[in-house]
Amino acid sequence: MPTPPWMKGPLLLQPDEVLKPTTKRSSNNNSKAPEKALFGKESGVRGKKVMKKIIRDVEKLQGNGVLDDNQIGKFEEFEIGNWLEEIGSDGEVKKIDRKMPWVREEEKVVFRRMKKEKVLTQAEIILDNDLLERLRKKAMRMRKWVKVMKAGVTQAVVDEIRLVWRNNELVMLKFGVPLCRNMDRASEIVEMKTGGLVVWCKKDVLVVYRGQNHWLTSNGRRVFNNLASDNNTTMSQEKSNASTWGRSLNGEDRDENNQPVVGSLYERETDRLLDGLGPRFIDWWMRKPLPVDADLLPQVVPGFRPPTRLSPPKTRPKLTDEELTNLRKLAHPLPFHFALGRNRNLQGLANAILKLWEKSLIAKIAIKWGAQNTDNEQMANELKDLTGGVLLLRNKFLIIFYRGKDFLPQGVANSVMEREMALRRCQLIEEDARVKVAETFQVANEPLAKTSTVGTLAEFQDIQTKYGVLEKENNELEIQIEAQKENLERELRNQERKLAILNGKIEKSATKLAKLNSSWQTAEPDLDLETITEEERECLRKIGLKLSSCLLLGRRGVFNGVIEGVHQHWKHREVVKVITMQRAFLRVIYTAKMLVAESGGILVSVEKLKEGHAIIIYRGKNYRRPSKLMTDHLLTKREALQRSIELQRIGSLKFFAYQRRQAILDLKLKLVL
């Protein structure tokens, strides 16, 4: 057997032969074997995978003891990707400083996410670790809870919590919307209102510990007796200092100089914006800062009046669609300024909104969850009448108002009024001076009463007194008539456009329905019908009514699948009961005749049942099961459903078209009158 070519070379490779990935093949046959043994193919192969394979093979040779340390040192001097070897025309090996395409010069920078420091809860700060661990294990086994509804932690919920604390040191609370979306805020509210400590939290569930100073414990009774006498005084102080209390709940603990020391810049700026507008809503379910509780503001403000409005020169107060869209986008990330739960008597809220508009363009009002009989439309209409602002958005969750282009702050409005009064005084002074000059230069023989007033302020005031009111009334009446006429014409054009759209839809639906109706036809009735006697008919009727199995006829009507079902029933019994939900009796009779014609049976009776009408069909004494149960001349199941949908659609469209025609006739009659 001849020796293979790859065995002619040396079995042990030299380091310089191993570490030449890009060297061109020489004419030496012995150099091909090491390259093939190492690469698995010719030495012209390049790439990142080949380099990795070379490194793995070298490490394997080192592990087997084939290569010594000196040879490995030579390999370390070889920098992969920094230079390449090429053989020149004179046979000399040259080193060329050329970068591999996969080698990058810049260093790879890795940005690691900073871990947030865990904020310790009040329970972890106050309670011992052993006690806290025991309470948490006990909380995990609890299965009874107190449900907190939309209204939040109300006084009824607090009373129920204290009732549970009489028999157990822990109470479990299960929160609904909206507090379940912000459990950190729910923990703060519970701890503030109950005086307990939240020891365990999972999803929408909190477990509250009554504390070591609870009045049921020995230590708590002593503390409770000392504080019982001051309870009423403390409650009154809390109500009077609701605004300050809200700021402390907002995460801004203040030092002796009343400077905020805790809280983000966003919270501090919003808190500064809302200072002085009213008490805060401590049951707020979203993130801080806390909005102003509009229900605690006065219902009636003495001397309140809508603000003075004046548009800048060459500016219309009405907003364009683009401006309206931009303002809505601007209002989306803003915090809520007020929380409202009542529909009427909103003068106090309107007064606070006017103060807010002196610092902000937009007032954002949240509607309280769980408040009874809230009507956002009534709220928005009353606030619009009181403030004169522009309603940007209104739904069952929030109301957003824009102050308007013509809004004037109170200071600017006072300056404008003072300027108008000064102008009026100047006009009066000018008129007095003109009258005095006229008296000085009058003719001696002409009486004073005949002095002309043409072009004077007195003439203008006389004209306004005599004709101004009448012209104003006539103009207002004409404007109202023209406005009503224009509204009627616009509504007429709108109704005609909608009627044209409906007629187009009716034509399209009628075309589809005609196409479906043309794809099926009823079978011709058999003239040679089998007859049955009255006794047989009565017997078959009773048998059919007693049958428990029946064939239901749905909205698709009679199609090929229904006829197949009739024959499947006749395979085991002589009578089939078909139940249809059609209300009109004429439609039921038509369906029964169609079933008899398509199946070839005998109609026994049509009975009124509780669930609909029952059609009882007898197969006949000469019945022969057909070879093909499904007929070809009827609609398929899918086509029957499409036909039913089109029938329903065209009926609805015709009804709406009739309503549009009646509305058009009424509008034309109003325009004629």
XYZ file of C-alpha atoms in Angstrom:
673
model
C 0.000 0.000 0.000
C 1.528 3.388 -0.961
C 2.217 5.993 1.695
C -0.310 8.879 1.861
C 1.065 12.320 0.941
C 0.264 13.827 4.317
C 2.509 11.228 6.071
C 5.607 12.284 4.122
C 6.020 15.451 6.198
C 7.185 15.633 9.820
C 4.724 14.509 12.498
C 5.700 17.327 14.868
C 5.154 20.837 13.501
C 7.593 23.640 14.009
C 6.321 26.843 15.680
C 7.102 29.017 12.655
C 5.057 26.625 10.500
C 2.105 26.764 12.899
C 2.096 30.547 13.164
C 1.899 31.515 9.493
C -1.851 31.919 8.789
C -1.517 34.209 5.769
C 1.775 33.028 4.218
C 1.477 32.062 0.581
C 2.091 28.461 -0.369
C 5.638 27.678 -1.353
C 6.750 25.065 -3.775
C 7.886 22.805 -0.925
C 5.546 19.844 -0.684
C 6.483 19.215 2.938
C 4.956 22.528 3.999
C 1.511 21.561 2.762
C 0.997 18.756 5.213
C 1.311 20.818 8.407
C -0.949 23.485 6.996
C -3.615 20.959 6.036
C -3.260 19.200 9.352
C -3.727 22.446 11.179
C -6.356 24.228 9.079
C -8.217 21.314 7.560
C -7.771 23.030 4.158
C -5.280 25.138 2.266
C -3.345 27.917 3.968
C -5.181 30.614 2.025
C -8.039 30.466 4.562
C -8.342 33.660 6.562
C -10.717 34.932 9.179
C -11.405 35.212 12.837
C -12.517 31.599 13.240
C -9.237 30.342 11.776
C -7.261 32.395 14.298
C -9.243 30.962 17.172
C -8.664 27.459 15.857
C -4.910 28.098 15.655
C -4.838 29.260 19.263
C -6.791 26.201 20.433
C -4.440 23.836 18.546
C -1.378 25.522 20.020
C -2.812 25.216 23.527
C -3.547 21.550 22.861
C 0.027 20.950 21.697
C 1.344 22.688 24.807
C -0.851 20.516 27.014
C 0.469 17.355 25.363
C 4.065 18.500 25.908
C 4.884 18.827 22.236
C 5.821 22.542 22.440
C 8.243 23.854 25.068
C 8.346 27.284 26.729
C 10.763 28.763 24.202
C 8.474 27.923 21.339
C 5.504 29.329 23.250
C 7.506 32.538 23.820
C 7.920 32.879 20.097
C 4.167 32.494 19.706
C 3.508 35.197 22.267
C 5.708 37.591 20.314
C 3.426 37.121 17.343
C 0.632 39.701 17.585
C -2.403 38.507 15.710
C -4.104 41.287 13.820
C -1.214 43.768 14.220
C 1.001 42.596 11.334
C 0.937 40.099 8.482
C 3.629 38.146 6.687
C 4.039 38.125 2.933
C 6.700 36.609 0.665
C 8.142 39.099 -1.789
C 9.417 38.484 -5.314
C 12.946 37.822 -4.020
C 11.671 35.130 -1.619
C 12.215 37.255 1.477
C 9.487 37.252 4.150
C 8.294 40.776 4.912
C 6.270 41.990 7.865
C 3.565 44.473 6.915
C 1.833 46.542 9.584
C -1.782 45.983 8.545
C -4.868 45.813 10.777
C -7.277 42.962 10.532
C -10.849 44.047 9.710
C -12.179 42.645 12.959
C -9.658 44.447 15.191
C -10.936 47.699 16.729
C -8.683 50.449 17.935
C -11.057 52.037 20.431
C -11.611 50.477 23.786
C -14.958 48.983 24.605
C -16.790 51.030 27.234
C -19.362 49.246 29.380
C -21.961 51.276 31.217
C -23.340 49.409 34.174
C -26.713 50.208 35.613
C -26.479 51.762 38.996
C -28.412 49.871 41.612
C -30.827 51.928 43.606
C -30.285 51.953 47.286
C -33.108 50.268 49.109
C -35.084 52.701 51.211
C -35.838 51.330 54.660
C -39.469 51.292 55.687
C -40.760 52.519 59.023
C -41.213 48.945 60.199
C -37.579 48.058 59.388
C -36.357 51.145 61.248
C -38.493 50.798 64.381
C -38.988 47.036 64.893
C -36.378 44.444 65.802
C -35.288 41.983 63.152
C -36.593 38.949 65.050
C -39.994 40.549 65.598
C -40.193 41.735 62.008
C -39.315 38.275 60.705
C -41.984 36.660 62.887
C -44.614 39.146 61.759
C -43.777 38.601 58.099
C -44.027 34.825 58.411
C -47.377 35.226 60.096
C -48.518 37.670 57.400
C -47.768 35.179 54.629
C -50.259 32.719 56.159
C -53.129 35.196 56.453
C -56.170 34.560 54.240
C -58.707 37.152 55.462
C -58.455 40.782 54.473
C -60.211 44.132 54.584
C -61.216 45.387 51.161
C -60.282 49.002 50.289
C -62.551 50.300 47.523
C -62.209 53.219 45.080
C -62.848 55.862 47.741
C -59.567 54.905 49.442
C -58.790 54.564 53.128
C -61.983 56.130 54.466
C -63.046 56.407 58.078
C -65.111 53.227 57.711
C -62.001 51.321 56.608
C -60.015 52.746 59.535
C -62.746 51.648 61.985
C -62.755 48.164 60.492
C -58.961 47.965 60.825
C -59.131 48.932 64.487
C -61.873 46.371 65.038
C -59.621 43.626 63.645
C -56.735 44.830 65.825
C -58.739 44.026 68.951
C -58.309 40.287 68.315
C -55.210 40.199 66.132
C -52.001 42.187 65.978
C -51.971 42.089 62.165
C -54.574 43.088 59.611
C -54.455 42.442 55.868
C -55.672 45.093 53.396
C -56.517 44.366 49.761
C -56.610 47.477 47.577
C -58.657 48.109 44.464
C -58.098 50.754 41.850
C -56.640 53.339 41.941
C -54.465 52.784 45.046
C -53.379 49.319 43.843
C -51.331 51.068 41.148
C -49.185 52.907 43.706
C -48.641 50.721 46.744
C -45.949 53.000 48.186
C -48.490 55.801 48.425
C -51.024 53.347 49.883
C -48.544 52.391 52.619
C -48.004 56.034 53.549
C -51.750 56.715 53.766
C -52.411 53.619 55.897
C -49.578 54.356 58.312
C -50.668 57.990 58.627
C -54.373 57.291 59.229
C -54.130 54.193 61.428
C -50.835 54.721 63.247
C -49.714 51.177 62.383
C -46.663 49.850 60.557
C -46.674 48.073 57.189
C -44.616 44.908 57.684
C -45.368 42.992 54.463
C -46.419 43.955 50.933
C -47.166 41.831 47.887
C -48.878 43.036 44.707
C -52.083 44.770 45.870
C -51.996 43.474 49.468
C -50.606 45.146 52.597
C -50.274 43.678 56.082
C -50.304 46.306 58.840
C -48.966 45.749 62.359
C -50.795 47.618 65.117
C -47.501 48.490 66.844
C -46.058 47.979 70.273
C -47.679 51.196 71.552
C -51.190 50.193 70.572
C -53.804 50.953 73.253
C -54.697 47.254 73.646
C -51.184 46.467 74.897
C -49.955 47.383 78.377
C -47.542 49.997 77.060
C -50.146 51.318 74.661
C -52.816 51.832 77.374
C -50.484 54.107 79.291
C -49.718 56.157 76.171
C -53.400 56.193 75.194
C -54.484 57.537 78.577
C -51.907 60.331 78.392
C -53.039 61.390 74.911
C -56.803 60.971 75.333
C -57.279 64.427 76.849
C -55.472 66.163 73.950
C -57.210 64.232 71.157
C -59.783 66.893 70.224
C -57.193 69.683 70.241
C -54.887 67.685 67.967
C -57.654 66.936 65.473
C -58.625 70.601 65.210
C -55.007 71.601 64.661
C -54.658 68.969 61.913
C -57.691 70.356 60.084
C -56.543 73.962 60.374
C -53.014 73.125 59.189
C -54.061 70.888 56.321
C -51.912 72.784 53.849
C -48.756 72.438 55.941
C -49.620 68.827 56.636
C -49.926 68.191 52.908
C -46.454 69.629 52.327
C -44.959 67.395 54.976
C -46.642 64.393 53.361
C -45.234 65.541 50.065
C -41.762 64.501 51.202
C -40.579 67.986 52.165
C -39.594 68.023 55.806
C -38.742 71.628 56.687
C -36.159 72.909 59.121
C -36.437 75.794 61.575
C -36.125 78.371 58.779
C -39.050 76.728 56.912
C -36.763 75.613 54.056
C -37.455 72.343 52.188
C -34.724 69.795 52.727
C -36.183 66.588 51.223
C -37.803 65.914 47.849
C -36.925 66.200 44.188
C -36.805 69.483 42.314
C -40.000 68.530 40.495
C -41.875 68.054 43.777
C -40.501 71.222 45.346
C -41.367 73.398 42.355
C -44.907 71.988 42.126
C -45.364 72.432 45.872
C -44.212 76.053 45.580
C -46.700 76.552 42.730
C -49.604 75.218 44.802
C -48.738 76.994 48.052
C -51.504 79.301 49.185
C -54.218 77.784 46.953
C -55.787 75.600 49.649
C -55.408 72.421 51.735
C -53.893 69.351 50.121
C -55.708 66.121 49.246
C -54.024 63.617 51.532
C -55.791 60.583 49.969
C -54.046 61.190 46.630
C -53.505 57.885 44.830
C -50.787 58.914 42.355
C -47.197 59.994 42.800
C -46.278 63.126 44.704
C -46.755 66.110 44.899
C -50.210 66.198 46.456
C -52.878 68.299 44.672
C -55.191 70.792 46.345
C -58.424 69.324 47.724
C -61.077 71.331 45.852
C -63.895 69.956 48.040
C -62.433 71.757 51.066
C -62.422 75.122 49.300
C -65.341 77.506 50.020
C -68.462 76.996 47.939
C -69.237 80.726 47.653
C -66.633 83.532 47.577
C -68.022 86.990 48.481
C -67.386 89.539 45.758
C -66.213 86.975 43.203
C -66.481 87.963 39.550
C -65.088 86.531 36.308
C -61.705 87.949 35.269
C -61.248 90.826 32.848
C -60.224 89.622 29.394
C -58.529 91.582 26.634
C -56.855 90.128 23.550
C -53.522 91.507 22.347
C -53.563 93.621 19.153
C -54.180 91.645 15.922
C -54.806 88.441 17.886
C -57.925 86.297 17.974
C -58.851 84.659 21.260
C -60.011 81.498 19.509
C -57.501 78.623 19.384
C -56.601 76.863 16.159
C -56.547 73.068 15.889
C -52.748 72.993 15.921
C -52.573 75.176 19.022
C -55.175 72.998 20.729
C -53.159 69.851 19.965
C -49.913 71.403 21.218
C -51.552 72.516 24.464
C -52.914 69.025 25.070
C -49.451 67.563 24.540
C -48.037 70.176 26.903
C -50.604 69.337 29.587
C -50.031 65.576 29.482
C -46.819 65.397 31.625
C -47.892 68.133 34.030
C -48.925 67.194 37.602
C -52.488 67.519 38.791
C -53.209 70.796 40.552
C -56.644 70.040 42.037
C -58.730 67.008 43.033
C -62.494 67.538 42.690
C -65.456 65.452 43.834
C -68.538 67.727 43.718
C -70.463 69.052 40.737
C -71.733 72.472 41.860
C -70.794 75.512 43.981
C -67.267 75.819 42.618
C -66.519 79.496 43.230
C -63.710 78.645 45.643
C -62.114 76.365 43.048
C -62.563 79.009 40.325
C -60.838 81.600 42.532
C -57.918 79.218 43.129
C -57.664 78.490 39.382
C -57.428 82.211 38.626
C -54.562 82.505 41.111
C -52.852 79.505 39.519
C -53.195 80.987 36.023
C -51.043 83.909 37.060
C -48.123 81.414 37.280
C -49.157 78.634 34.897
C -50.932 78.470 31.538
C -52.861 75.293 32.317
C -54.981 74.088 35.235
C -55.249 70.302 35.552
C -58.068 68.884 37.695
C -58.421 65.231 38.696
C -61.871 63.783 39.437
C -61.901 61.772 42.647
C -62.380 58.033 42.411
C -65.306 56.683 44.394
C -67.125 60.036 44.647
C -70.876 59.574 44.215
C -72.804 60.999 41.217
C -69.921 62.905 39.652
C -70.714 64.637 36.352
C -67.619 65.932 34.574
C -69.733 67.813 32.023
C -71.513 69.825 34.712
C -68.200 70.531 36.467
C -66.567 71.743 33.243
C -69.510 73.966 32.260
C -69.670 75.710 35.636
C -65.923 76.265 35.758
C -65.963 77.629 32.207
C -68.690 80.124 33.136
C -66.849 81.215 36.296
C -63.336 81.496 34.848
C -63.892 82.067 31.134
C -61.088 79.628 30.275
C -60.772 77.276 27.303
C -61.654 73.616 27.881
C -58.860 71.447 26.435
C -59.934 67.995 27.588
C -62.711 66.454 29.632
C -63.489 62.858 30.593
C -64.473 60.875 33.672
C -60.924 61.030 35.041
C -59.715 64.605 34.512
C -60.561 68.116 33.300
C -57.941 70.417 31.721
C -58.435 74.179 31.281
C -56.300 76.707 29.400
C -56.409 80.288 30.628
C -56.822 81.704 27.091
C -54.956 84.226 24.995
C -57.066 87.089 26.342
C -56.451 86.322 30.023
C -55.184 89.215 32.127
C -53.653 88.691 35.571
C -55.199 90.711 38.356
C -52.343 93.212 38.473
C -52.409 93.795 34.717
C -56.218 94.101 34.727
C -56.047 96.750 37.457
C -53.440 98.672 35.466
C -55.655 98.582 32.364
C -58.659 99.843 34.326
C -56.618 102.655 35.843
C -55.356 103.619 32.396
C -58.896 103.721 30.991
C -60.074 105.869 33.900
C -57.155 108.264 33.351
C -58.025 108.481 29.648
C -61.638 109.256 30.499
C -60.535 112.022 32.858
C -58.332 113.523 30.141
C -61.294 113.554 27.743
C -63.455 115.360 30.283
C -60.730 117.942 30.976
C -60.284 118.507 27.242
C -64.048 118.998 26.799
C -64.217 121.527 29.646
C -61.332 123.514 28.144
C -63.026 123.573 24.725
C -66.300 124.836 26.212
C -64.508 127.625 28.059
C -62.712 128.735 24.876
C -66.010 128.716 22.967
C -67.640 130.907 25.609
C -64.753 133.384 25.448
C -64.890 133.911 21.652
C -68.674 133.941 21.169
C -70.485 136.889 19.492
C -71.988 139.426 21.929
C -75.473 139.608 20.320
C -75.828 135.774 19.930
C -77.279 133.984 22.905
C -75.236 131.250 24.647
C -77.814 128.530 24.048
C -77.173 128.597 20.273
C -73.532 127.577 20.645
C -72.751 124.677 18.231
C -71.782 121.204 19.624
C -70.702 119.683 16.315
C -67.681 117.384 16.681
C -67.678 117.500 20.459
C -67.845 114.758 23.037
C -71.299 115.941 24.045
C -72.592 115.332 20.529
C -71.202 111.797 20.526
C -72.790 111.068 23.908
C -76.160 112.463 22.736
C -76.118 110.262 19.651
C -75.275 107.223 21.719
C -78.070 108.041 24.144
C -80.721 108.508 21.439
C -79.891 105.859 18.842
C -77.239 103.607 20.327
C -79.562 101.373 22.320
C -82.050 100.921 19.459
C -79.373 100.153 16.912
C -77.720 97.758 19.312
C -80.964 95.873 19.891
C -81.713 95.713 16.153
C -78.209 94.588 15.321
C -78.254 91.891 17.992
C -81.606 90.602 16.736
C -80.401 90.491 13.137
C -77.195 88.796 14.173
C -79.125 86.124 16.075
C -81.427 85.497 13.101
C -78.498 85.224 10.702
C -76.651 82.930 13.080
C -79.672 80.627 13.408
C -80.126 80.579 9.642
C -76.476 79.768 9.081
C -76.630 76.974 11.659
C -79.706 75.481 9.982
C -78.080 75.608 6.540
C -74.914 74.015 7.856
C -76.913 71.276 9.563
C -78.901 70.726 6.336
C -75.705 70.303 4.325
C -74.378 67.901 6.953
C -77.552 65.777 6.885
C -77.565 65.670 3.066
C -73.939 64.555 3.051
C -74.687 61.776 5.552
C -77.718 60.687 3.519
C -75.562 60.428 0.386
C -73.077 58.260 2.273
C -75.892 55.993 3.500
C -77.333 55.624 -0.001
C -73.919 54.588 -1.297
C -73.623 51.962 1.444
C -77.143 50.684 0.684
C -76.287 50.232 -3.007
C -73.069 48.410 -2.152
C -74.849 46.091 0.292
C -77.660 45.440 -2.194
C -75.119 44.431 -4.837
C -73.494 41.898 -2.484
C -76.894 40.532 -1.453
C -78.003 40.128 -5.082
C -74.801 38.239 -5.848
C -75.413 35.839 -2.956
C -79.087 35.323 -3.852
C -78.162 34.448 -7.430
C -75.904 31.600 -6.268
C -78.740 29.454 -4.874
C -82.254 28.387 -5.828
C -85.006 26.389 -4.164
C -85.914 22.905 -5.265
C -89.065 22.344 -7.283
C -91.902 20.869 -5.189
C -92.777 17.229 -5.778
C -96.238 16.894 -7.296
C -96.668 13.259 -6.220
C -96.747 13.841 -2.447
C -97.391 11.096 0.057
C -100.405 11.728 2.302
C -101.084 10.770 5.891
C -104.334 10.527 7.834
C -105.342 12.819 10.681
C -104.802 10.023 13.232
C -101.273 9.454 11.922
C -100.622 13.221 11.919
C -101.700 13.558 15.561
C -99.604 10.563 16.597
C -96.530 11.883 14.765
C -97.067 15.359 16.300
C -97.010 13.937 19.835
C -93.925 11.849 19.024
C -92.156 14.914 17.617
C -92.969 17.090 20.633
C -91.590 14.457 23.006
C -88.281 14.187 21.162
C -85.331 15.404 23.235
C -83.013 15.724 20.258
C -83.748 18.524 17.835
C -82.190 20.518 15.023
C -81.609 24.204 15.798
C -82.041 26.717 12.985
C -79.930 29.866 13.555
C -79.447 33.166 11.769
C -78.080 31.468 8.659
C -81.478 30.024 7.806
C -81.777 26.967 5.549
C -78.504 25.935 3.876
C -76.986 22.640 2.711
C -75.776 21.723 6.206
C -79.331 21.918 7.596
C -80.623 19.460 4.978
C -77.748 17.101 5.832
C -78.721 17.320 9.501
C -82.357 16.461 8.673
C -81.265 13.281 6.839
C -78.964 12.349 9.729
C -81.945 12.553 12.120
C -84.079 10.452 9.779
C -81.387 7.771 9.819
C -82.398 6.780 13.381
C -86.019 7.997 13.694
C -88.982 8.763 11.479
C -89.667 12.286 12.757
C -87.354 15.296 13.033
C -88.019 18.394 15.161
C -86.554 21.659 13.849
C -86.593 24.658 16.224
C -86.369 28.165 14.754
C -86.083 31.492 16.588
C -87.982 33.498 13.975
C -90.689 35.709 15.486
C -92.924 36.378 12.483
C -95.245 33.410 11.912
C -95.233 33.936 8.132
C -91.450 33.549 8.107
C -91.819 30.311 10.110
C -94.304 28.914 7.567
C -91.978 29.885 4.707
C -89.071 28.110 6.403
C -91.186 24.980 6.984
C -92.251 24.800 3.321
C -88.639 25.271 2.233
C -87.454 22.436 4.494
C -90.167 20.123 3.123
C -89.264 20.978 -0.477
C -85.536 20.458 0.023
C -85.725 17.276 2.120
C -88.728 15.584 0.480
C -90.511 14.949 3.792
C -94.063 15.582 4.967
C -94.931 18.566 7.165
C -96.727 17.345 10.278
C -97.271 20.564 12.248
C -95.820 23.873 13.379
C -96.005 24.382 17.161
C -95.288 27.415 19.353
C -92.843 26.557 22.151
C -91.222 28.529 24.942
C -87.877 28.712 23.129
C -89.369 29.406 19.665
C -91.338 27.553 17.000
C -91.039 23.779 16.427
C -91.372 22.445 12.869
C -92.133 18.682 12.879
C -91.413 16.829 9.607
C -92.138 13.172 8.842
C -89.782 11.357 6.467
C -92.559 9.300 4.827
C -93.204 5.598 4.377
C -91.324 5.424 1.079
C -88.212 7.241 2.349
C -84.906 6.356 0.717
C -81.678 7.794 2.077
C -79.981 9.801 -0.693
C -76.426 8.994 -1.686
C -75.401 12.649 -1.392
C -76.784 14.373 1.690
C -75.598 17.945 0.935
C -77.289 19.619 -2.016
C -75.422 21.760 -4.527
C -78.116 24.349 -5.253
C -78.172 25.771 -1.693
C -75.737 28.122 0.009
C -72.820 26.865 2.047
C -72.492 27.654 5.737
C -70.133 30.604 5.131
C -72.244 32.038 2.319
C -75.386 31.752 4.430
C -73.711 33.729 7.221
C -72.634 36.430 4.762
C -76.192 36.639 3.405
C -77.594 37.016 6.928
C -75.099 39.795 7.749
C -75.918 41.671 4.547
C -79.657 41.419 5.248
C -79.132 42.850 8.719
C -76.847 45.598 7.410
C -79.180 46.731 4.643
C -82.097 46.840 7.076
C -80.188 49.060 9.487
C -78.970 51.332 6.694
C -82.491 51.823 5.357
C -83.725 52.720 8.837
C -81.008 55.337 9.307
C -81.624 56.698 5.809
C -85.285 57.175 6.700
C -84.276 59.122 9.796
C -81.964 61.350 7.725
C -84.760 62.113 5.245
C -87.091 63.112 8.068
C -84.419 65.386 9.565
C -83.830 67.027 6.161
C -87.561 67.713 5.736
C -87.729 69.297 9.203
C -84.731 71.540 8.493
C -86.152 72.692 5.154
C -89.445 73.524 6.868
C -87.627 75.602 9.498
C -85.716 77.499 6.800
C -88.921 78.319 4.945
C -90.580 79.614 8.099
